[in-house]
Tab-separated table of C-alpha atoms and ligand atoms in Angstrom:
chain	number	residue	atom	x	y	z
A	1	UNK	CA	-6.806	17.675	15.219
A	2	UNK	CA	-4.045	15.097	15.583
A	3	UNK	CA	-1.479	15.856	18.258
A	4	UNK	CA	2.102	14.630	18.237
A	5	UNK	CA	3.111	12.215	20.974
A	6	UNK	CA	6.785	11.424	21.499
A	7	UNK	CA	7.752	7.914	20.404
A	8	UNK	CA	4.398	7.200	18.735
A	9	UNK	CA	4.760	6.817	14.958
A	10	UNK	CA	2.313	8.882	12.885
A	11	UNK	CA	1.055	6.761	10.009
A	12	UNK	CA	-0.868	8.448	7.210
A	13	UNK	CA	-3.768	6.525	5.680
A	14	UNK	CA	-4.871	7.743	2.249
A	15	UNK	CA	-8.537	8.489	2.973
A	16	UNK	CA	-10.061	9.212	-0.427
A	17	UNK	CA	-11.937	5.930	-0.967
A	18	UNK	CA	-11.895	2.274	0.073
A	19	UNK	CA	-11.044	0.394	3.256
A	20	UNK	CA	-9.731	3.288	5.338
A	21	UNK	CA	-11.386	2.525	8.700
A	22	UNK	CA	-9.967	-1.011	8.982
A	23	UNK	CA	-6.396	0.236	8.473
A	24	UNK	CA	-6.932	2.984	11.045
A	25	UNK	CA	-8.135	0.358	13.523
A	26	UNK	CA	-5.182	-1.975	12.783
A	27	UNK	CA	-2.660	0.842	13.280
A	28	UNK	CA	-4.325	2.058	16.471
A	29	UNK	CA	-4.268	-1.509	17.830
A	30	UNK	CA	-0.481	-1.450	17.324
A	31	UNK	CA	-0.174	1.823	19.304
A	32	UNK	CA	0.588	3.910	16.205
A	33	UNK	CA	-1.215	7.182	15.507
A	34	UNK	CA	-3.252	6.916	12.281
A	35	UNK	CA	-3.559	10.191	10.352
A	36	UNK	CA	-6.141	10.424	7.518
A	37	UNK	CA	-4.615	11.925	4.358
A	38	UNK	CA	-7.097	13.833	2.185
A	39	UNK	CA	-5.165	16.920	1.112
A	40	UNK	CA	-1.516	17.637	0.246
A	41	UNK	CA	-1.222	19.657	3.489
A	42	UNK	CA	-2.055	16.508	5.507
A	43	UNK	CA	1.047	14.889	4.015
A	44	UNK	CA	3.589	17.690	3.709
A	45	UNK	CA	3.734	20.876	5.807
A	46	UNK	CA	6.130	23.815	6.007
A	47	UNK	CA	8.500	21.691	8.101
A	48	UNK	CA	8.484	18.727	5.701
A	49	UNK	CA	6.735	15.354	5.679
A	50	UNK	CA	4.145	15.190	8.469
A	51	UNK	CA	3.948	11.407	8.860
A	52	UNK	CA	6.463	8.636	9.583
A	53	UNK	CA	4.795	6.067	7.332
A	54	UNK	CA	1.917	5.663	4.920
A	55	UNK	CA	-0.835	3.172	4.028
A	56	UNK	CA	-2.563	3.166	0.646
A	57	UNK	CA	-5.727	1.109	1.221
A	58	UNK	CA	-7.710	-1.182	-1.039
A	59	UNK	CA	-10.797	-0.038	-2.878
A	60	UNK	CA	-10.871	0.700	-6.568
A	61	UNK	CA	-7.501	1.728	-7.938
A	62	UNK	CA	-8.868	3.692	-10.917
A	63	UNK	CA	-11.043	5.773	-8.555
A	64	UNK	CA	-8.156	6.267	-6.112
A	65	UNK	CA	-5.955	7.348	-9.017
A	66	UNK	CA	-8.547	9.831	-10.265
A	67	UNK	CA	-9.307	11.272	-6.821
A	68	UNK	CA	-5.592	11.584	-6.007
A	69	UNK	CA	-5.153	13.621	-9.181
A	70	UNK	CA	-8.233	15.788	-8.471
A	71	UNK	CA	-7.032	16.524	-4.915
A	72	UNK	CA	-3.465	17.146	-6.197
A	73	UNK	CA	-2.067	14.360	-4.068
A	74	UNK	CA	-0.419	12.358	-6.857
A	75	UNK	CA	2.863	14.271	-7.001
A	76	UNK	CA	3.269	14.749	-3.222
A	77	UNK	CA	2.604	11.018	-2.700
A	78	UNK	CA	5.085	10.055	-5.410
A	79	UNK	CA	7.743	12.369	-3.971
A	80	UNK	CA	7.513	11.322	-0.317
A	81	UNK	CA	7.544	7.616	-1.222
A	82	UNK	CA	10.456	8.064	-3.655
A	83	UNK	CA	12.317	9.910	-0.885
A	84	UNK	CA	12.007	6.876	1.400
A	85	UNK	CA	8.789	7.176	3.430
A	86	UNK	CA	7.887	3.620	4.580
A	87	UNK	CA	4.699	2.751	2.663
A	88	UNK	CA	2.278	-0.177	2.569
A	89	UNK	CA	-0.101	-0.581	-0.372
A	90	UNK	CA	-2.886	-3.171	-0.114
A	91	UNK	CA	-4.709	-4.433	-3.212
A	92	UNK	CA	-5.840	-1.232	-5.006
A	93	UNK	CA	-3.044	0.496	-3.050
A	94	UNK	CA	-0.542	-1.964	-4.575
A	95	UNK	CA	-1.887	-1.129	-8.045
A	96	UNK	CA	-1.435	2.576	-7.289
A	97	UNK	CA	2.207	1.971	-6.306
A	98	UNK	CA	3.103	-0.196	-9.309
A	99	UNK	CA	5.349	0.832	-12.186
A	100	UNK	CA	3.036	-0.849	-14.755
A	101	UNK	CA	-0.596	-2.013	-14.790
A	102	UNK	CA	-2.007	-4.730	-17.028
A	103	UNK	CA	-5.733	-4.322	-17.743
A	104	UNK	CA	-5.976	-0.748	-16.445
A	105	UNK	CA	-9.252	1.181	-16.564
A	106	UNK	CA	-9.310	3.746	-19.410
A	107	UNK	CA	-6.894	6.568	-18.586
A	108	UNK	CA	-5.720	4.940	-15.355
A	109	UNK	CA	-2.232	5.918	-14.175
A	110	UNK	CA	-0.110	4.952	-11.166
A	111	UNK	CA	2.614	6.412	-8.959
A	112	UNK	CA	5.253	4.099	-10.456
A	113	UNK	CA	7.327	3.886	-7.261
A	114	UNK	CA	7.351	0.081	-6.929
A	115	UNK	CA	9.133	-1.760	-9.735
A	116	UNK	CA	6.498	-4.389	-10.481
A	117	UNK	CA	3.851	-5.043	-13.104
A	118	UNK	CA	0.425	-5.922	-11.692
A	119	UNK	CA	-2.395	-7.661	-13.521
A	120	UNK	CA	-5.540	-5.962	-12.269
A	121	UNK	CA	-8.476	-8.196	-11.192
A	122	UNK	CA	-6.404	-11.315	-12.016
A	123	UNK	CA	-7.997	-13.335	-9.215
A	124	UNK	CA	-11.470	-12.869	-10.707
A	125	UNK	CA	-14.535	-10.883	-9.768
A	126	UNK	CA	-16.135	-10.197	-6.396
A	127	UNK	CA	-17.808	-13.649	-6.360
A	128	UNK	CA	-14.370	-15.277	-6.490
A	129	UNK	CA	-13.324	-13.550	-3.270
A	130	UNK	CA	-11.784	-15.770	-0.629
A	131	UNK	CA	-10.049	-15.785	2.709
A	132	UNK	CA	-6.825	-17.791	2.731
A	133	UNK	CA	-3.818	-18.398	4.957
A	134	UNK	CA	-0.740	-17.109	3.155
A	135	UNK	CA	2.863	-17.811	4.137
A	136	UNK	CA	4.803	-14.582	3.845
A	137	UNK	CA	8.405	-13.720	4.635
A	138	UNK	CA	6.981	-11.729	7.565
A	139	UNK	CA	5.082	-14.748	8.949
A	140	UNK	CA	1.722	-16.430	8.262
A	141	UNK	CA	-1.069	-14.008	7.329
A	142	UNK	CA	-4.826	-14.564	7.217
A	143	UNK	CA	-5.664	-12.714	4.030
A	144	UNK	CA	-8.844	-11.672	2.202
A	145	UNK	CA	-8.582	-11.616	-1.604
A	146	UNK	CA	-11.206	-9.354	-3.208
A	147	UNK	CA	-10.887	-8.718	-6.970
A	148	UNK	CA	-7.196	-9.002	-6.216
A	149	UNK	CA	-4.348	-8.280	-8.625
A	150	UNK	CA	-1.401	-10.607	-9.113
A	151	UNK	CA	2.156	-9.444	-9.567
A	152	UNK	CA	3.311	-10.624	-12.990
A	153	UNK	CA	6.742	-8.971	-13.086
A	154	UNK	CA	9.095	-8.353	-10.191
A	155	UNK	CA	11.882	-5.867	-10.921
A	156	UNK	CA	15.483	-6.094	-9.857
A	157	UNK	CA	15.856	-5.157	-6.195
A	158	UNK	CA	12.273	-6.166	-5.430
A	159	UNK	CA	11.948	-9.003	-2.924
A	160	UNK	CA	9.182	-11.546	-3.436
A	161	UNK	CA	7.416	-11.858	-0.078
A	162	UNK	CA	4.560	-14.332	-0.700
A	163	UNK	CA	2.793	-16.478	-3.264
A	164	UNK	CA	-0.809	-17.655	-3.419
A	165	UNK	CA	-2.078	-20.196	-5.947
A	166	UNK	CA	1.357	-20.018	-7.580
A	167	UNK	CA	1.169	-16.244	-8.126
A	168	UNK	CA	3.277	-13.549	-6.485
A	169	UNK	CA	0.967	-11.629	-4.143
A	170	UNK	CA	3.369	-9.714	-1.883
A	171	UNK	CA	6.651	-7.852	-2.417
A	172	UNK	CA	8.990	-5.501	-0.642
A	173	UNK	CA	11.348	-2.978	-2.242
A	174	UNK	CA	13.318	-0.925	0.246
A	175	UNK	CA	10.778	1.277	2.005
A	176	UNK	CA	7.801	0.005	-0.022
A	177	UNK	CA	5.575	-3.012	0.748
A	178	UNK	CA	2.950	-4.095	-1.773
A	179	UNK	CA	0.393	-6.819	-1.100
A	180	UNK	CA	-2.454	-8.017	-3.325
A	181	UNK	CA	-4.710	-8.959	-0.401
A	182	UNK	CA	-6.403	-7.394	2.620
A	183	UNK	CA	-5.012	-8.417	6.039
A	184	UNK	CA	-6.927	-5.557	7.689
A	185	UNK	CA	-10.268	-7.248	6.904
A	186	UNK	CA	-9.362	-10.360	8.902
A	187	UNK	CA	-7.786	-8.446	11.804
A	188	UNK	CA	-4.301	-9.767	10.960
A	189	UNK	CA	-1.674	-7.133	11.826
A	190	UNK	CA	1.461	-9.000	10.649
A	191	UNK	CA	2.057	-6.735	7.633
A	192	UNK	CA	1.244	-3.551	9.565
A	193	UNK	CA	3.858	-4.622	12.117
A	194	UNK	CA	6.359	-4.984	9.262
A	195	UNK	CA	5.513	-1.423	8.153
A	196	UNK	CA	6.122	-0.138	11.687
A	197	UNK	CA	9.426	-2.051	11.733
A	198	UNK	CA	10.484	-0.179	8.573
A	199	UNK	CA	9.493	3.085	10.284
A	200	UNK	CA	11.682	2.388	13.313
A	201	UNK	CA	14.556	0.718	11.390
A	202	UNK	CA	14.554	1.603	7.695
A	203	UNK	CA	15.493	-1.187	5.279
A	204	UNK	CA	18.999	-1.235	3.810
A	205	UNK	CA	17.682	-2.810	0.606
A	206	UNK	CA	17.624	-0.795	-2.529
A	207	UNK	CA	14.311	1.053	-2.631
A	208	UNK	CA	12.994	3.937	-4.678
A	209	UNK	CA	14.884	6.274	-2.342
A	210	UNK	CA	18.212	4.521	-2.922
A	211	UNK	CA	17.837	4.985	-6.669
A	212	UNK	CA	17.490	8.781	-6.451
B	1	LIG	N1	-9.686	-4.647	-8.465
B	1	LIG	C1	-9.572	-3.478	-7.675
B	1	LIG	C2	-8.844	-2.350	-8.421
B	1	LIG	O1	-8.576	-2.395	-9.567
B	1	LIG	C3	-8.855	-3.737	-6.379
B	1	LIG	C4	-9.755	-4.450	-5.407
B	1	LIG	C5	-9.405	-4.234	-3.973
B	1	LIG	O2	-8.703	-3.292	-3.580
B	1	LIG	N2	-9.933	-5.097	-3.166
B	1	LIG	O3	-8.564	-1.386	-7.793
């Protein structure tokens, strides 16, 4: 049971598959209250949205997509993000947020709330994984790339936030942050701090919510 504490932001972490624990640890280190999201009722209750922000972790995007549909989380997730809930998607989480996916798994769908096209597995297979220092608009980030996507199209109103090896690997659109890498695996909390900043002072940029 998660109890509300005044002034402490509640950040949902989609806990169906993938790197959930590391995000929970990163958020707790920043004095936020991580809330695992497994069922629609974890996300939305009778009084509305139950969290102040959301993290969609890395893992395998086609599995996350399928599990989200099985647990009937796809539509609630899409709605709360489109309504402006500050959201960070890392790697598979970025793919889940994207409007379009190149090289999807058979039948794979996405939430379509971030106006980018991602090329899945563009940085190669597991053996091509690497840790790299990436300059982002939020500051330098020590980032792990694991079967990472690259962002091949950035829509209008989407801000490019970082490149790696010449490819766009981080973006921000209003309330939504998408990154192709894993900062949580290196203990870097720069991007989580940016998410918490959006929770306390929502962006004025055009996001999915502004387009409603
Ligand atoms: N390639 C994976 C996918 O399609 C993402 C890998 C990751 O999240 N590290 O979901």
